[in-house]
Short mmCIF file of C-alpha atoms and ligand atoms in Angstrom, two decimals:
data_model
loop_
_atom_site.label_atom_id
_atom_site.label_comp_id
_atom_site.label_asym_id
_atom_site.label_seq_id
_atom_site.Cartn_x
_atom_site.Cartn_y
_atom_site.Cartn_z
CA MET H 1 127.69 117.27 133.48
CA SER H 2 127.22 116.99 130.02
CA LYS H 3 124.41 115.31 128.67
CA SER H 4 124.56 112.01 126.77
CA LEU H 5 124.03 111.63 123.39
CA PHE H 6 120.69 109.31 123.77
CA ALA H 7 119.23 112.21 126.43
CA ASP H 8 119.76 114.99 123.73
CA ALA H 9 118.57 112.95 121.15
CA SER H 10 115.63 112.10 122.49
CA SER H 11 114.68 115.49 124.04
CA ARG H 12 113.84 116.27 120.28
CA LEU H 13 109.97 114.31 121.06
CA GLU H 14 109.41 116.81 123.72
CA LYS H 15 108.84 119.92 120.84
CA ALA H 16 106.61 118.33 118.84
CA LEU H 17 104.61 116.67 121.48
CA GLY H 18 102.31 119.87 121.46
CA TYR H 19 101.29 119.19 117.50
CA ILE H 20 100.03 115.01 118.02
CA SER H 21 97.51 113.35 120.12
CA ILE H 22 99.08 110.96 121.46
CA SER H 23 98.54 108.43 124.41
CA GLU H 24 100.73 109.26 127.01
CA ASP H 25 100.94 105.40 127.09
CA SER H 26 102.76 105.20 124.05
CA LEU H 27 104.81 107.85 124.94
CA LYS H 28 106.21 105.97 127.62
CA ARG H 29 106.95 103.62 125.87
CA LEU H 30 108.64 105.57 123.45
CA LYS H 31 111.21 107.34 125.83
CA TYR H 32 113.17 103.90 126.26
CA PRO H 33 114.72 101.16 124.27
CA LYS H 34 113.02 97.89 124.35
CA THR H 35 116.29 95.64 124.41
CA SER H 36 119.59 96.45 124.73
CA LEU H 37 122.28 93.76 124.40
CA SER H 38 125.92 93.91 125.46
CA VAL H 39 128.14 91.41 124.32
CA SER H 40 131.94 90.81 124.76
CA ILE H 41 133.28 89.05 121.60
CA PRO H 42 136.58 87.41 121.98
CA VAL H 43 138.90 87.25 118.44
CA ARG H 44 142.58 85.27 118.05
CA MET H 45 144.80 87.53 115.77
CA ASP H 46 147.15 86.78 113.05
CA ASP H 47 149.47 87.33 116.22
CA GLY H 48 148.17 84.09 117.64
CA SER H 49 147.36 86.60 120.39
CA LEU H 50 143.67 86.94 121.98
CA GLN H 51 141.90 90.19 121.53
CA VAL H 52 138.40 90.43 123.44
CA PHE H 53 135.72 93.65 121.36
CA GLN H 54 132.83 95.25 122.42
CA GLY H 55 129.71 94.70 120.84
CA TYR H 56 126.34 95.57 120.89
CA ARG H 57 123.03 95.38 119.67
CA VAL H 58 119.96 97.97 120.68
CA ARG H 59 116.16 97.13 118.73
CA TYR H 60 114.16 100.10 120.09
CA ASP H 61 111.34 99.48 118.95
CA ASP H 62 109.63 97.06 117.10
CA THR H 63 105.97 98.14 116.98
CA ARG H 64 105.33 98.33 113.05
CA GLY H 65 107.45 95.85 112.68
CA PRO H 66 110.88 94.10 112.90
CA GLY H 67 113.92 96.26 114.24
CA LYS H 68 116.36 97.62 111.31
CA GLY H 69 119.70 99.41 111.10
CA GLY H 70 123.36 99.51 111.06
CA VAL H 71 126.48 98.55 112.28
CA ARG H 72 129.11 100.54 113.00
CA TYR H 73 132.68 99.86 113.90
CA HIS H 74 134.43 102.91 115.34
CA PRO H 75 136.79 103.25 118.55
CA ASN H 76 134.26 105.40 119.90
CA VAL H 77 130.59 103.37 119.96
CA SER H 78 129.61 102.99 123.31
CA LEU H 79 125.93 102.16 124.71
CA ASP H 80 124.43 105.53 125.15
CA GLU H 81 125.98 106.41 121.24
CA VAL H 82 123.88 102.79 120.01
CA GLN H 83 120.89 103.62 122.12
CA SER H 84 120.53 107.04 119.87
CA LEU H 85 120.91 105.17 116.60
CA ALA H 86 118.60 102.80 117.30
CA PHE H 87 116.53 105.78 118.48
CA TRP H 88 116.26 108.30 114.93
CA MET H 89 116.17 104.90 113.18
CA THR H 90 112.90 104.21 114.23
CA PHE H 91 111.68 107.56 113.88
CA LYS H 92 113.25 107.52 110.40
CA GLY H 93 111.28 104.24 109.53
CA ALA H 94 107.87 105.74 111.02
CA LEU H 95 108.48 108.81 108.98
CA LEU H 96 109.56 107.17 105.28
CA ASN H 97 106.00 104.64 106.23
CA LEU H 98 108.35 101.66 106.05
CA PRO H 99 107.52 97.89 108.31
CA PHE H 100 110.43 98.76 110.45
CA GLY H 101 110.74 99.40 113.92
CA GLY H 102 114.31 100.92 114.63
CA ALA H 103 117.93 99.19 116.04
CA LYS H 104 120.78 99.47 116.01
CA GLY H 105 124.36 97.80 116.20
CA GLY H 106 128.00 98.90 117.04
CA ILE H 107 131.26 97.64 117.64
CA THR H 108 134.06 99.76 119.59
CA VAL H 109 136.86 99.30 117.16
CA ASN H 110 139.03 100.98 115.41
CA PRO H 111 138.74 98.73 111.91
CA LYS H 112 141.36 100.34 110.14
CA GLU H 113 144.31 98.70 113.06
CA LEU H 114 143.04 94.91 111.76
CA SER H 115 143.44 92.81 108.66
CA ARG H 116 141.08 91.51 106.58
CA GLN H 117 140.99 87.72 108.13
CA GLU H 118 141.12 89.72 111.84
CA LEU H 119 138.12 92.06 110.36
CA GLU H 120 135.81 89.21 109.69
CA ARG H 121 136.89 86.47 112.54
CA LEU H 122 135.96 89.71 114.50
CA SER H 123 132.30 89.98 112.03
CA ARG H 124 131.60 86.66 112.03
CA GLY H 125 132.01 86.35 116.06
CA TYR H 126 129.43 89.24 117.00
CA ILE H 127 127.00 87.21 114.98
CA ASP H 128 128.07 84.56 117.39
CA ALA H 129 127.15 86.72 119.83
CA ILE H 130 123.94 88.77 118.43
CA ALA H 131 122.21 85.13 116.59
CA ASP H 132 119.46 84.86 119.09
CA PHE H 133 118.17 88.70 119.17
CA ILE H 134 118.29 88.88 115.53
CA GLY H 135 116.33 87.43 112.05
CA PRO H 136 114.68 88.47 109.32
CA ASP H 137 111.64 89.10 110.85
CA ILE H 138 113.43 89.50 114.66
CA ASP H 139 115.55 92.88 113.65
CA ILE H 140 117.97 92.86 110.32
CA LEU H 141 121.36 94.20 110.25
CA ALA H 142 123.10 97.24 108.13
CA PRO H 143 125.38 99.48 107.10
CA ASP H 144 127.00 101.66 109.14
CA VAL H 145 130.03 103.73 109.63
CA TYR H 146 133.26 101.93 108.45
CA THR H 147 131.29 98.82 107.65
CA ASN H 148 130.95 97.56 103.85
CA GLU H 149 128.89 95.45 101.45
CA MET H 150 131.81 92.47 102.54
CA ILE H 151 130.78 92.45 106.10
CA MET H 152 127.24 92.63 105.89
CA GLY H 153 128.07 89.39 103.46
CA TRP H 154 130.00 87.33 105.91
CA MET H 155 126.89 88.18 108.67
CA MET H 156 124.76 86.63 106.22
CA ASP H 157 126.65 83.91 105.32
CA GLN H 158 127.16 83.63 109.94
CA TYR H 159 124.04 83.74 110.64
CA SER H 160 122.60 80.83 108.02
CA ILE H 161 125.66 78.59 108.77
CA ILE H 162 124.10 79.44 112.60
CA LYS H 163 120.67 78.54 111.57
CA ARG H 164 121.21 75.88 108.93
CA ARG H 165 119.43 77.40 106.10
CA ILE H 166 120.03 80.85 103.77
CA SER H 167 118.67 83.64 105.31
CA PRO H 168 119.45 87.17 103.44
CA GLY H 169 117.31 88.67 104.98
CA VAL H 170 118.36 89.07 108.05
CA VAL H 171 121.07 92.17 106.17
CA THR H 172 120.56 94.36 103.54
CA GLY H 173 123.68 95.92 102.18
CA LYS H 174 125.31 92.83 100.67
CA PRO H 175 127.09 92.23 97.89
CA LEU H 176 124.25 91.76 94.72
CA THR H 177 125.68 87.76 94.31
CA MET H 178 124.55 87.46 98.17
CA GLY H 179 121.05 89.19 98.05
CA GLY H 180 121.85 92.78 97.99
CA SER H 181 119.64 94.62 95.67
CA GLN H 182 120.75 97.02 92.85
CA GLY H 183 121.34 100.44 94.55
CA ARG H 184 121.74 99.45 98.15
CA THR H 185 125.13 101.37 98.28
CA SER H 186 124.31 104.46 96.43
CA ALA H 187 120.91 104.57 97.98
CA THR H 188 121.58 107.18 101.45
CA ALA H 189 123.73 109.32 98.92
CA MET H 190 120.80 109.31 95.52
CA GLY H 191 117.88 109.75 98.27
CA ALA H 192 119.78 112.90 99.75
CA PHE H 193 120.19 113.95 96.61
CA TYR H 194 116.69 114.09 95.59
CA ALA H 195 115.86 115.34 98.87
CA ILE H 196 117.81 118.54 98.79
CA ASN H 197 117.41 118.98 94.96
CA ALA H 198 113.26 118.84 95.73
CA ILE H 199 113.90 121.56 99.13
CA LEU H 200 116.57 123.98 97.14
CA ALA H 201 113.75 124.11 94.26
CA LYS H 202 111.44 125.23 96.59
CA PHE H 203 114.08 128.45 97.89
CA SER H 204 114.64 128.57 93.57
CA GLN H 205 118.14 128.31 94.85
CA LEU H 206 119.72 126.58 91.17
CA PRO H 207 122.27 124.56 91.39
CA PRO H 208 124.91 126.20 88.52
CA GLN H 209 124.73 129.10 91.40
CA THR H 210 124.26 126.78 94.45
CA THR H 211 128.07 126.34 96.57
CA VAL H 212 128.68 122.94 98.39
CA ALA H 213 130.51 122.09 101.35
CA ILE H 214 130.39 118.13 102.63
CA GLN H 215 132.61 116.98 105.65
CA GLY H 216 133.01 113.46 105.65
CA PHE H 217 133.52 111.78 101.67
CA GLY H 218 132.71 107.68 102.58
CA ASN H 219 130.22 105.98 101.59
CA VAL H 220 127.25 108.66 101.65
CA GLY H 221 129.29 112.04 101.65
CA GLY H 222 131.61 110.76 98.53
CA ILE H 223 128.77 109.25 96.25
CA LEU H 224 126.36 112.39 97.00
CA ALA H 225 129.82 115.06 95.89
CA GLU H 226 129.67 113.00 93.21
CA LEU H 227 126.09 113.00 91.87
CA LEU H 228 125.64 116.93 93.19
CA ALA H 229 129.05 117.78 91.06
CA LYS H 230 126.80 116.17 88.38
CA VAL H 231 123.72 118.73 87.54
CA GLY H 232 125.99 121.66 88.56
CA TYR H 233 126.86 122.20 92.05
CA LYS H 234 129.73 123.61 92.41
CA VAL H 235 131.52 121.45 96.22
CA VAL H 236 133.53 123.65 97.48
CA ALA H 237 135.30 121.98 100.04
CA VAL H 238 135.32 118.44 101.29
CA SER H 239 136.78 116.58 103.88
CA ASP H 240 137.59 113.10 105.63
CA SER H 241 139.22 112.58 109.24
CA GLN H 242 142.60 114.13 108.19
CA GLY H 243 141.29 117.18 107.43
CA GLY H 244 139.69 118.63 104.12
CA ILE H 245 140.27 120.84 100.64
CA TYR H 246 138.86 123.91 99.27
CA SER H 247 138.64 125.90 96.67
CA SER H 248 136.15 128.57 95.04
CA HIS H 249 135.87 127.38 91.80
CA GLY H 250 134.92 123.89 93.01
CA LEU H 251 137.06 120.37 93.21
CA ASP H 252 136.97 118.25 90.75
CA ILE H 253 135.09 115.39 92.33
CA PRO H 254 135.76 112.55 90.06
CA SER H 255 139.19 112.42 90.67
CA ILE H 256 139.27 112.80 93.92
CA ARG H 257 136.58 110.09 94.32
CA GLN H 258 139.49 107.97 92.19
CA TYR H 259 142.07 109.24 94.31
CA LYS H 260 140.67 108.43 97.68
CA LYS H 261 139.39 104.83 96.49
CA GLU H 262 143.51 104.15 95.53
CA GLY H 263 144.01 104.85 99.22
CA TYR H 264 144.87 108.59 99.29
CA PRO H 265 143.95 110.56 102.49
CA MET H 266 142.27 114.10 101.29
CA LYS H 267 145.16 116.28 102.32
CA ALA H 268 147.67 114.57 99.66
CA VAL H 269 144.55 113.33 97.07
CA TYR H 270 144.05 116.24 95.85
CA CYS H 271 147.63 116.77 94.36
CA ALA H 272 149.06 113.41 94.47
CA LYS H 273 147.98 113.65 90.86
CA SER H 274 148.15 116.50 88.53
CA VAL H 275 144.79 117.57 89.23
CA CYS H 276 146.27 120.46 91.75
CA ASN H 277 147.56 122.01 88.90
CA ILE H 278 144.71 122.83 87.24
CA VAL H 279 142.14 124.41 90.35
CA GLU H 280 143.70 125.83 92.57
CA HIS H 281 142.60 124.48 96.35
CA GLU H 282 144.12 124.35 100.30
CA THR H 283 144.23 122.56 102.73
CA ILE H 284 141.93 123.14 106.19
CA THR H 285 140.88 121.57 108.76
CA ASN H 286 136.70 119.58 109.39
CA ALA H 287 136.40 122.74 111.97
CA GLN H 288 137.44 125.24 109.09
CA LEU H 289 135.35 123.14 106.86
CA LEU H 290 132.26 123.41 108.99
CA THR H 291 132.25 128.14 108.90
CA LEU H 292 132.99 127.98 105.51
CA ASP H 293 130.74 130.54 103.03
CA VAL H 294 128.64 128.71 101.39
CA ASP H 295 125.27 128.13 100.42
CA VAL H 296 124.97 124.37 101.41
CA LEU H 297 126.84 123.07 104.53
CA ILE H 298 126.36 118.73 104.57
CA PRO H 299 127.56 116.72 107.37
CA ALA H 300 127.94 113.82 106.16
CA ALA H 301 130.66 111.47 108.93
CA LEU H 302 130.04 111.63 112.67
CA GLU H 303 127.16 113.06 114.97
CA ASN H 304 128.17 116.48 116.99
CA GLN H 305 130.42 118.06 115.02
CA ILE H 306 127.43 121.61 114.98
CA THR H 307 127.51 122.43 118.84
CA ALA H 308 126.58 125.65 120.69
CA ALA H 309 130.52 126.10 120.36
CA ASN H 310 130.62 126.96 116.16
CA ALA H 311 127.04 126.94 115.73
CA GLY H 312 127.24 130.92 116.09
CA ASP H 313 129.80 130.88 113.15
CA ILE H 314 127.74 128.81 110.35
CA GLN H 315 127.32 130.83 107.61
CA ALA H 316 125.66 128.29 105.28
CA LYS H 317 121.81 129.27 104.55
CA TYR H 318 121.19 125.16 103.66
CA ILE H 319 121.99 122.27 106.58
CA PHE H 320 121.10 118.28 105.06
CA GLU H 321 122.30 116.57 107.98
CA VAL H 322 123.26 113.57 105.70
CA ALA H 323 125.12 111.94 108.62
CA ASN H 324 122.80 110.50 111.86
CA GLY H 325 122.42 113.57 115.31
CA PRO H 326 125.61 115.72 114.05
CA THR H 327 123.64 119.06 114.84
CA THR H 328 123.18 118.88 119.23
CA SER H 329 119.95 120.47 120.10
CA ALA H 330 121.78 123.03 121.75
CA ALA H 331 122.69 124.03 118.31
CA ASP H 332 119.96 123.82 116.96
CA GLU H 333 118.26 126.80 119.34
CA ILE H 334 120.97 129.13 117.76
CA LEU H 335 120.94 127.90 114.22
CA ASP H 336 117.03 128.59 114.14
CA GLN H 337 117.57 131.96 115.90
CA LYS H 338 120.01 132.94 112.56
CA GLY H 339 117.46 132.14 110.23
CA ILE H 340 119.32 129.24 109.21
CA TYR H 341 117.11 126.21 107.69
CA VAL H 342 118.69 122.55 108.87
CA PHE H 343 117.18 119.62 107.58
CA PRO H 344 116.46 116.58 109.90
CA ASP H 345 118.63 113.39 109.98
CA ILE H 346 115.69 111.32 109.94
CA LEU H 347 114.81 112.42 106.76
CA ILE H 348 118.05 113.68 103.91
CA ASN H 349 119.31 110.03 105.32
CA ALA H 350 116.38 107.85 104.60
CA GLY H 351 117.58 107.13 101.38
CA GLY H 352 119.61 104.28 102.71
CA VAL H 353 117.13 102.69 105.06
CA THR H 354 114.66 103.10 102.07
CA VAL H 355 116.74 100.55 99.89
CA SER H 356 117.30 98.02 102.75
CA TYR H 357 113.63 97.57 102.68
CA PHE H 358 113.19 97.18 99.26
CA GLU H 359 116.64 94.65 99.68
CA TRP H 360 114.27 92.87 101.94
CA VAL H 361 111.29 92.75 100.05
CA GLN H 362 113.26 90.97 97.49
CA ASN H 363 114.93 88.43 99.43
CA ARG H 364 111.43 87.70 100.31
CA SER H 365 109.87 87.34 97.32
CA GLY H 366 112.81 86.20 95.37
CA LEU H 367 112.09 88.25 92.52
CA TYR H 368 114.52 90.86 91.47
CA TRP H 369 114.58 94.44 90.74
CA THR H 370 116.51 96.25 88.35
CA LEU H 371 118.15 99.97 89.32
CA THR H 372 116.01 102.09 87.45
CA GLU H 373 112.94 100.32 89.28
CA VAL H 374 115.03 100.92 93.18
CA ASN H 375 116.18 104.38 92.15
CA GLU H 376 112.56 105.28 91.30
CA ARG H 377 110.29 103.89 93.74
CA LEU H 378 113.60 105.66 96.00
CA LYS H 379 112.60 108.83 94.70
CA GLU H 380 108.89 108.17 94.45
CA ARG H 381 109.13 107.91 98.25
CA MET H 382 111.89 110.06 99.65
CA ILE H 383 110.97 113.31 97.79
CA ALA H 384 106.83 112.11 98.90
CA GLU H 385 107.67 112.59 102.58
CA THR H 386 109.75 115.69 102.48
CA GLU H 387 106.71 117.38 100.46
CA GLN H 388 104.71 116.15 103.46
CA THR H 389 107.20 116.71 105.91
CA TRP H 390 107.22 120.17 104.67
CA ASN H 391 103.79 120.86 104.66
CA ILE H 392 103.56 119.95 108.00
CA ALA H 393 106.27 122.31 109.09
CA GLN H 394 104.24 125.26 106.99
CA GLN H 395 100.95 124.13 108.70
CA HIS H 396 102.43 124.56 112.59
CA SER H 397 105.13 126.86 111.85
CA VAL H 398 108.22 124.53 113.34
CA SER H 399 111.00 123.75 112.82
CA LEU H 400 111.33 120.57 109.13
CA ARG H 401 113.21 118.77 111.85
CA THR H 402 109.59 118.76 114.86
CA ALA H 403 108.15 118.57 111.41
CA ALA H 404 109.56 115.15 110.49
CA TYR H 405 109.24 114.27 114.56
CA ILE H 406 105.27 115.25 114.56
CA HIS H 407 105.39 112.88 110.89
CA ALA H 408 106.69 110.18 112.19
CA LEU H 409 105.00 110.37 115.82
CA ASN H 410 102.09 110.02 114.98
CA ARG H 411 102.44 107.10 112.35
CA LEU H 412 104.63 105.60 115.29
CA GLY H 413 101.20 106.49 117.46
CA GLU H 414 99.07 104.83 115.60
CA ALA H 415 101.08 102.12 115.45
CA LEU H 416 101.58 101.88 119.60
CA ASP H 417 97.51 103.02 120.34
CA ALA H 418 95.95 100.12 118.24
CA LYS H 419 97.87 97.40 120.75
CA GLY H 420 95.90 99.17 123.39
CA THR H 421 95.81 102.04 125.49
CA ARG H 422 95.07 102.86 128.87
CA ASP H 423 91.69 104.95 128.00
CA TYR H 424 90.96 102.01 125.43
CA TYR H 425 90.64 99.35 128.67
CA ILE H 426 89.32 101.99 130.79
CA LYS H 427 86.34 102.91 129.07
CA GLY H 428 86.13 98.85 127.17
P1 NAD W 501 132.22 105.94 106.47
O1 NAD W 501 132.76 105.11 106.67
O2 NAD W 501 131.45 105.32 104.41
O3 NAD W 501 132.48 107.41 105.91
C1 NAD W 501 132.55 108.25 106.60
C2 NAD W 501 133.95 109.29 106.98
O4 NAD W 501 133.57 110.54 107.41
C3 NAD W 501 134.53 109.25 105.76
O5 NAD W 501 135.20 110.29 104.69
C4 NAD W 501 135.86 109.42 107.07
O6 NAD W 501 136.94 109.72 106.32
C5 NAD W 501 134.94 110.34 107.49
N1 NAD W 501 135.06 110.87 109.31
C6 NAD W 501 135.42 109.79 110.40
N2 NAD W 501 135.91 110.36 111.25
C7 NAD W 501 135.67 112.26 110.41
C8 NAD W 501 135.94 113.45 111.31
N3 NAD W 501 135.99 113.19 112.75
N4 NAD W 501 136.03 113.95 110.68
C9 NAD W 501 134.96 114.39 109.52
N5 NAD W 501 134.85 113.66 108.75
C10 NAD W 501 135.24 112.05 109.48
O7 NAD W 501 130.46 106.14 106.61
P2 NAD W 501 129.24 106.40 105.90
O8 NAD W 501 128.25 104.76 105.46
O9 NAD W 501 129.95 107.05 104.75
O10 NAD W 501 127.98 107.21 106.97
C11 NAD W 501 128.41 108.20 107.06
C12 NAD W 501 127.00 108.89 108.15
O11 NAD W 501 126.13 108.63 107.28
C13 NAD W 501 127.12 108.30 109.31
O12 NAD W 501 126.89 108.97 110.98
C14 NAD W 501 126.39 107.90 109.09
O13 NAD W 501 125.48 107.18 110.51
C15 NAD W 501 125.46 107.95 108.02
N6 NAD W 501 124.04 106.88 107.60
C16 NAD W 501 125.28 106.63 106.66
C17 NAD W 501 124.20 105.33 105.49
C18 NAD W 501 124.00 104.41 105.36
O14 NAD W 501 123.67 103.85 103.76
N7 NAD W 501 126.07 104.31 105.13
C19 NAD W 501 122.51 105.57 106.53
C20 NAD W 501 121.96 106.16 106.69
C21 NAD W 501 123.53 107.33 107.30
#
């Protein structure tokens, strides 16, 4: 039987253990999610029928603060996946030194098959089911795959109705008019952009000489493609769930984003208007995109995309994990042997949770920041933690992933130990 996603995710801890001093008690605690909630959500469909959906909310650890993590709507959502995502959130929060634990939620659904009204009833039903387990001081939600600002607004509203008080701090990634933060929608892409620039500069890999392929053209992948192209990186390939497009001359990213917004699938967008006459291009599969001969590969879709089956064919020199968990541990070994640098998800995509933290702070203080303030604070934090992770990797001659876990585990271990360990009680 193949390893579960969660078993594979948590195996990443093992490598970091040789480099930190964490008590056995604390380590034991971190191997299990604190709370895993499974709920059924009955929804009245537009045709009058009743459909029951399966939902989850996992709070993995809340030693450093309330649980924090997104909600995913996808047909493949399972408890195993949500636990893994909650595990990554725990380490991401610690890595960025945020006062949060890790959590995640999801509903097993294909949202593209629901009307907007059905989607609203489902989202409000999910909050009805988990309301007693979340809250601004308990566990805070956010967007993830196939959820967005509108859905976050419904969720915050439903929670406020249940609690009979306006509670903006229970959800981040809300519309600006409901207490959202400037810069939250672009935060994950922006954070990745700051980290990528800082890292590539260390290799003297400058934008005009750098070709980039991006898998996934959603909220994160689409915005990141545009940010990279704007400063001169040559984005030669992008894809969505239906497939991708490639041009060795570099793609016209703003036009592709515009056509995607108008609802064209990636295969069609590039030729739907006149752009295909300007730049020669070809259609490719998602599998082909991953093995293109490019400098930088950015998985920005779903987990388990780079596996033992295709890692040997990867040609990129640098992989920046914008998606959560796109590389399996077996693939990591192969990439390492090939000398490919992998910059891990818990660092590269941490901009989202960082600006979620800023949003939560603004909701609690009632004082709202400008976009410039948000981005400056994000940049400062992303670069500081990227540098620290880089230095740990150099110091111990370990991969960037192991360095990120060492850095996060040190902070988590310290917080867990402060609550009291076996040594503390026995030695008095
Ligand atoms: P999204 O729903 O906006 O976009 C997902 C994209 O992936 C879409 O372009 C979709 O077509 C594509 N996709 C779906 N299935 C695919 C497949 N099998 N092959 C290739 N592409 C496929 O989601 P998002 O918010 O951009 O999230 C993308 C990734 O980034 C996820 O792994 C998510 O967990 C991670 N992430 C998101 C945030 C955030 O703030 N939104 C923060 C941290 C991490």
